Coordinates of C-alpha atoms in Angstrom, one line a residue:
M1 CA 1.7 28.5 -111.1
E2 CA 3.6 30.9 -113.1
Y3 CA 2.5 31.8 -116.6
R4 CA 4.7 33.2 -119.3
Q5 CA 4.0 35.0 -122.7
L6 CA 4.6 32.7 -125.6
G7 CA 7.0 34.6 -127.6
A8 CA 5.5 37.5 -129.4
S9 CA 2.0 36.5 -128.9
G10 CA -0.6 37.5 -126.4
L11 CA -0.9 34.0 -125.2
F12 CA 0.1 33.1 -121.7
V13 CA 1.2 29.3 -121.3
P14 CA 2.0 27.7 -117.9
V15 CA 5.8 27.1 -117.1
L16 CA 5.1 23.4 -117.0
S17 CA 2.8 21.7 -119.5
F18 CA 1.9 18.3 -119.9
G19 CA 2.9 16.1 -122.9
T20 CA 0.7 13.1 -123.8
G21 CA 3.2 10.9 -125.7
T22 CA 2.7 8.2 -123.0
F23 CA -1.2 8.0 -124.1
G24 CA -2.3 5.3 -126.1
G25 CA 0.6 2.9 -126.8
S26 CA -0.7 1.6 -130.0
N27 CA 2.4 0.5 -131.7
E28 CA 5.8 -1.0 -130.6
F29 CA 7.6 2.3 -130.5
F30 CA 5.2 4.4 -128.4
K31 CA 4.2 1.3 -126.2
A32 CA 7.9 1.7 -124.8
W33 CA 6.9 5.4 -124.1
G34 CA 3.7 4.3 -122.2
Q35 CA 0.2 2.8 -122.5
T36 CA -2.0 5.3 -120.5
Q37 CA -5.7 4.6 -121.1
V38 CA -8.6 7.0 -120.8
A39 CA -9.3 6.5 -116.9
E40 CA -5.7 7.1 -115.9
A41 CA -5.4 9.9 -118.4
T42 CA -8.4 11.7 -117.1
R43 CA -6.9 11.5 -113.5
L44 CA -3.7 12.9 -114.6
I45 CA -5.5 15.7 -116.4
D46 CA -7.3 16.5 -113.4
V47 CA -4.0 16.7 -111.3
C48 CA -2.6 19.1 -113.8
L49 CA -5.7 21.4 -113.7
E50 CA -5.5 21.2 -109.8
H51 CA -1.9 22.7 -110.0
G52 CA -2.7 25.2 -112.8
V53 CA -1.1 23.1 -115.7
N54 CA -3.6 23.9 -118.4
L55 CA -1.7 23.3 -121.7
F56 CA -1.8 19.8 -123.0
D57 CA 0.5 18.8 -125.9
T58 CA 0.2 16.1 -128.2
A59 CA 1.0 15.0 -132.0
D60 CA -1.2 13.2 -134.8
I61 CA 1.5 10.5 -135.0
Y62 CA 1.8 9.6 -131.2
S63 CA 0.5 6.1 -131.3
D64 CA -1.0 6.8 -134.9
G65 CA -3.6 9.3 -133.6
L66 CA -4.7 7.4 -130.4
A67 CA -2.8 9.8 -128.1
E68 CA -5.2 12.5 -129.5
E69 CA -8.2 10.2 -129.1
V70 CA -7.2 9.5 -125.4
L71 CA -6.6 13.2 -124.5
G72 CA -9.9 14.3 -126.3
K73 CA -11.9 11.7 -124.1
A74 CA -9.8 12.9 -121.0
V75 CA -10.8 16.4 -121.4
A76 CA -14.5 15.8 -122.6
G77 CA -16.8 17.8 -120.7
K78 CA -14.3 20.2 -119.3
Q79 CA -14.7 24.1 -120.1
R80 CA -12.9 24.5 -123.2
D81 CA -11.7 28.1 -122.7
K82 CA -10.1 26.9 -119.5
I83 CA -7.5 24.5 -121.3
L84 CA -5.0 24.9 -124.1
L85 CA -4.6 22.2 -126.5
S86 CA -1.5 21.9 -128.6
S87 CA -1.1 19.2 -131.5
K88 CA 1.6 18.9 -134.4
S89 CA 1.7 17.3 -137.9
T90 CA 4.3 16.8 -140.7
F91 CA 5.6 13.4 -140.2
T92 CA 4.2 10.3 -141.9
F93 CA 0.7 9.4 -141.1
G94 CA -0.2 6.6 -143.6
E95 CA 1.2 5.2 -146.6
A96 CA 0.1 7.3 -149.4
P97 CA 2.8 9.6 -151.0
N98 CA 0.9 12.7 -149.9
N99 CA 0.5 11.4 -146.2
Q100 CA 3.6 13.2 -144.9
G101 CA 5.1 16.7 -145.3
S102 CA 3.8 20.4 -144.6
S103 CA 2.1 20.7 -148.0
R104 CA -1.3 22.2 -148.3
F105 CA -2.8 18.7 -148.9
H106 CA -1.2 17.1 -145.8
I107 CA -1.9 20.0 -143.3
L108 CA -5.6 20.3 -144.3
R109 CA -5.9 16.6 -144.2
Q110 CA -4.2 16.2 -140.6
I111 CA -5.8 19.3 -138.9
E112 CA -9.3 17.8 -139.7
G113 CA -8.3 14.4 -138.1
S114 CA -6.7 16.1 -135.1
L115 CA -9.8 18.2 -134.4
K116 CA -12.0 15.1 -134.7
R117 CA -10.0 12.9 -132.6
L118 CA -9.7 15.5 -129.8
G119 CA -13.3 16.5 -130.0
T120 CA -12.7 20.2 -130.4
D121 CA -13.3 22.6 -133.3
Y122 CA -10.0 24.7 -132.8
L123 CA -6.5 24.1 -131.5
D124 CA -4.7 26.8 -129.3
I125 CA -1.2 25.8 -130.8
Y126 CA -0.5 23.9 -134.2
H127 CA 3.0 23.1 -134.6
M128 CA 4.9 21.9 -137.8
H129 CA 6.4 18.9 -136.2
G130 CA 9.7 19.1 -138.3
F131 CA 10.8 21.1 -141.4
D132 CA 9.7 19.9 -144.9
G133 CA 12.4 20.6 -147.3
N134 CA 10.4 19.6 -150.3
T135 CA 7.4 21.9 -149.9
P136 CA 7.8 25.6 -150.6
V137 CA 7.8 27.6 -147.4
E138 CA 5.2 29.9 -148.7
E139 CA 2.8 27.0 -149.2
T140 CA 3.1 25.9 -145.8
L141 CA 2.6 29.4 -144.1
R142 CA -0.2 30.4 -146.3
T143 CA -2.1 27.3 -145.5
L144 CA -1.3 27.9 -141.6
D145 CA -2.3 31.5 -141.9
D146 CA -5.5 30.2 -143.5
L147 CA -6.1 28.3 -140.7
I148 CA -5.9 31.1 -138.2
Q149 CA -8.3 33.0 -140.4
S150 CA -10.8 30.2 -140.4
G151 CA -10.9 30.0 -136.5
K152 CA -9.5 26.4 -136.6
V153 CA -6.2 27.3 -135.2
R154 CA -5.2 30.2 -132.9
Y155 CA -1.4 30.2 -132.9
I156 CA 1.0 28.5 -134.9
A157 CA 4.6 27.2 -133.9
A158 CA 7.5 25.3 -135.3
S159 CA 9.2 22.4 -133.8
N160 CA 12.9 20.8 -134.4
F161 CA 13.7 23.6 -137.0
S162 CA 17.2 24.6 -137.7
G163 CA 18.1 28.2 -137.3
W164 CA 17.8 29.1 -141.1
H165 CA 14.3 27.0 -141.3
L166 CA 12.9 29.3 -138.6
M167 CA 14.4 32.4 -139.9
K168 CA 13.5 31.9 -143.3
S169 CA 9.8 31.0 -142.3
L170 CA 9.7 34.3 -140.1
G171 CA 10.9 36.5 -143.0
I172 CA 8.5 35.0 -145.5
A173 CA 5.7 35.5 -143.1
E174 CA 6.5 39.0 -142.6
K175 CA 6.9 39.7 -146.3
Y176 CA 3.5 38.7 -147.0
G177 CA 1.8 39.8 -143.6
W178 CA 0.9 36.2 -142.6
N179 CA 0.8 34.9 -139.2
K180 CA 4.2 34.1 -137.8
Y181 CA 5.4 31.1 -135.6
V182 CA 5.4 32.5 -132.1
G183 CA 6.8 29.3 -130.6
H184 CA 9.4 26.6 -131.3
Q185 CA 9.2 23.1 -129.6
V186 CA 12.8 22.1 -129.2
Y187 CA 14.9 19.5 -127.4
Y188 CA 17.0 21.0 -124.6
S189 CA 18.1 19.5 -121.3
L190 CA 21.4 19.9 -119.0
S191 CA 22.6 16.6 -121.1
N192 CA 22.4 18.3 -124.5
R193 CA 22.7 22.1 -124.7
E194 CA 23.2 22.8 -128.5
Y195 CA 19.9 24.6 -128.5
E196 CA 21.9 27.6 -126.9
W197 CA 24.2 27.9 -129.9
E198 CA 21.9 29.4 -132.3
L199 CA 18.4 28.7 -131.6
M200 CA 18.2 30.6 -128.4
P201 CA 20.0 33.7 -129.8
L202 CA 17.4 33.7 -132.7
G203 CA 14.5 33.1 -130.2
L204 CA 15.8 36.1 -128.2
D205 CA 16.3 38.2 -131.3
Q206 CA 12.9 37.3 -133.1
N207 CA 11.0 36.9 -129.9
V208 CA 10.2 33.1 -130.5
G209 CA 9.4 31.4 -127.3
S210 CA 10.6 28.0 -126.5
L211 CA 8.7 25.1 -125.6
I212 CA 10.9 22.2 -124.3
W213 CA 10.5 18.5 -125.1
S214 CA 12.2 15.8 -123.3
P215 CA 13.6 18.2 -120.6
L216 CA 14.9 15.0 -118.7
A217 CA 16.9 13.8 -121.7
G218 CA 14.4 10.9 -122.3
G219 CA 14.7 9.8 -118.5
R220 CA 18.4 10.1 -118.1
L221 CA 18.1 13.0 -115.6
G222 CA 15.2 11.5 -113.6
G223 CA 17.4 10.0 -110.9
K224 CA 17.7 6.5 -112.2
F225 CA 21.2 7.1 -113.9
S226 CA 24.2 7.9 -112.1
R227 CA 28.0 7.0 -111.5
K228 CA 27.0 5.6 -108.1
K229 CA 24.2 3.3 -109.4
E230 CA 24.3 0.4 -111.6
W231 CA 23.2 1.1 -115.0
P232 CA 19.1 0.2 -115.3
S233 CA 18.3 -3.1 -117.0
T234 CA 14.8 -2.1 -117.4
G235 CA 12.7 1.2 -118.0
R236 CA 11.7 3.5 -120.8
V237 CA 15.5 4.3 -121.9
I238 CA 16.4 0.5 -122.0
E239 CA 13.3 -0.4 -123.8
G240 CA 14.0 2.0 -126.6
G241 CA 11.3 4.4 -125.6
S242 CA 13.5 7.5 -125.4
P243 CA 13.2 10.2 -128.2
V244 CA 16.8 11.1 -127.4
P245 CA 19.3 8.6 -129.2
E246 CA 22.1 7.1 -127.1
T247 CA 24.6 8.3 -129.7
T248 CA 23.8 12.0 -128.5
L249 CA 25.2 11.5 -124.9
E250 CA 28.2 9.9 -123.7
K251 CA 28.1 8.3 -120.3
E252 CA 30.8 10.1 -118.8
H253 CA 29.3 13.5 -119.8
L254 CA 26.2 12.4 -118.2
F255 CA 27.7 11.2 -114.8
K256 CA 29.5 14.6 -114.7
I257 CA 26.1 16.2 -114.5
T258 CA 24.5 13.5 -112.3
D259 CA 27.4 14.1 -109.9
I260 CA 26.4 17.6 -109.3
L261 CA 22.8 16.9 -109.5
E262 CA 23.2 14.5 -106.4
E263 CA 25.1 17.0 -104.6
L264 CA 22.5 19.6 -105.1
S265 CA 19.8 17.3 -104.2
E266 CA 21.4 16.8 -100.9
E267 CA 21.8 20.7 -100.5
T268 CA 18.4 21.4 -101.5
G269 CA 16.2 18.5 -100.6
K270 CA 14.6 18.4 -104.1
S271 CA 14.7 15.3 -106.3
I272 CA 17.3 15.0 -109.3
S273 CA 14.3 15.5 -111.8
Q274 CA 13.1 18.5 -109.9
I275 CA 16.7 20.3 -109.9
S276 CA 17.0 19.4 -113.7
L277 CA 13.6 20.9 -114.4
N278 CA 14.3 23.9 -112.4
W279 CA 17.6 24.8 -114.3
L280 CA 15.7 25.0 -117.5
L281 CA 13.0 27.2 -116.0
Q282 CA 15.8 29.8 -115.6
R283 CA 17.0 29.9 -119.0
P284 CA 16.3 32.7 -121.5
T285 CA 13.4 32.1 -124.1
V286 CA 11.7 29.3 -122.4
S287 CA 8.1 29.7 -122.1
S288 CA 6.9 26.3 -120.9
I289 CA 8.6 22.8 -120.3
I290 CA 6.5 19.9 -121.5
V291 CA 6.6 17.1 -118.9
G292 CA 5.3 13.6 -119.2
A293 CA 4.4 11.1 -116.6
R294 CA 3.3 7.4 -116.7
N295 CA 1.4 7.7 -113.3
E296 CA 0.2 10.3 -110.9
A297 CA 3.5 10.0 -108.6
Q298 CA 5.9 11.0 -111.5
L299 CA 3.6 13.8 -112.4
I300 CA 3.4 15.1 -108.7
E301 CA 7.1 15.0 -108.6
N302 CA 7.6 17.0 -111.9
L303 CA 5.3 19.7 -110.6
G304 CA 7.8 20.0 -107.6
A305 CA 10.1 21.9 -109.9
M306 CA 8.0 25.0 -109.5
G307 CA 7.9 27.5 -106.6
W308 CA 11.5 27.7 -105.8
N309 CA 14.7 28.7 -107.5
L310 CA 18.4 27.2 -107.6
T311 CA 20.9 29.7 -106.6
T312 CA 23.2 31.6 -108.9
D313 CA 26.0 29.4 -107.6
Q314 CA 24.1 26.2 -107.9
I315 CA 23.3 27.1 -111.6
K316 CA 26.8 27.9 -112.4
R317 CA 28.0 24.5 -111.1
L318 CA 25.5 22.8 -113.4
D319 CA 26.5 25.1 -116.4
K320 CA 30.1 23.9 -115.8
A321 CA 29.4 20.2 -115.5
S322 CA 27.2 20.2 -118.7
E323 CA 29.2 22.5 -120.8
V324 CA 30.8 21.0 -123.9
E325 CA 32.7 22.8 -126.7
P326 CA 30.5 24.0 -129.5
I327 CA 31.2 23.0 -133.1
Y328 CA 32.0 25.4 -135.8
P329 CA 31.2 28.3 -136.5
Y330 CA 30.0 28.9 -132.8
W331 CA 33.5 28.1 -131.1
H332 CA 34.8 30.7 -133.7
Q333 CA 32.3 33.3 -133.0
R334 CA 33.1 32.9 -129.4
L335 CA 36.8 34.1 -130.0
N336 CA 35.3 37.8 -130.1
L337 CA 32.5 38.2 -127.9
K338 CA 32.5 42.0 -128.6
L339 CA 31.4 41.3 -132.2
N340 CA 28.9 38.2 -131.2
P341 CA 27.7 38.9 -127.6
I342 CA 26.2 36.1 -125.7
P343 CA 23.8 35.6 -122.8
E344 CA 25.3 36.4 -119.6
F345 CA 25.1 32.9 -118.1
Y346 CA 27.7 31.6 -120.8
K347 CA 30.5 33.9 -119.2

């Protein structure tokens, strides 16, 4: 297992971490993700630890808190300082008007619930699951800094922020001497590379490490979807269990990518999903890729993305197949690369 530093922090995280959105399945939306219960979850956690995967990611809203409960029971009895637990809050958790957002009220309420459900007295990484445009950024960051000072949280991270959301937060934290976001949990895959337009350059400039969610585009890069195969009639994507909306990805664009993935699979002997993950492992700012699995076989396959690298030529072929014209102002900025230098892999 390779471990990488998470942004500007001193924390090292495994390049592959395990996401628990499939744990629980307490409502219709998350049932489509998965319904893993304690016994199977415990086995998956054990497999992860056997392979050096010691970071486990969850969120309060996953199955209305049940995912945290299942994860907590699955890691119970394991040496706490040998594992890293990450959770998130911000989105709606209950019906009352204050049961959402990144206010001091909601954060303090949710952290206590998460700690109880996970059976621990601290979180290694605590994310704001999304940006709250109603709450002053100062209120959010001061509360998070207090949680670090109290020992209930070790490091803080953002998730799904836009560039200005993240930069404003970093600036305010620096102004007041508060702890900064050291990580940004983002969607990034071969199918959707918008992360590269602004958030990646920001991460490079400000030393914010990325933790990638849905690296297989909600299952579309797992090998089931291809120009050569009939469009699946069952499965997570078809059942509405993908966190990546259908409207974000045209079939022809996906097929251009899977055409090359299939070629590379024959060349390397690796699976489609392993190649897709390996491509991400070689991108700038990437600290860890969060993989999920409904069963042990899926997990073992995903773990096979480590320990080897695509060649420079193979990466360029994937880059070309997956590239799309950026929206304004990014296409305009690329008209003058002397003023707006971009990472080498774009060129």
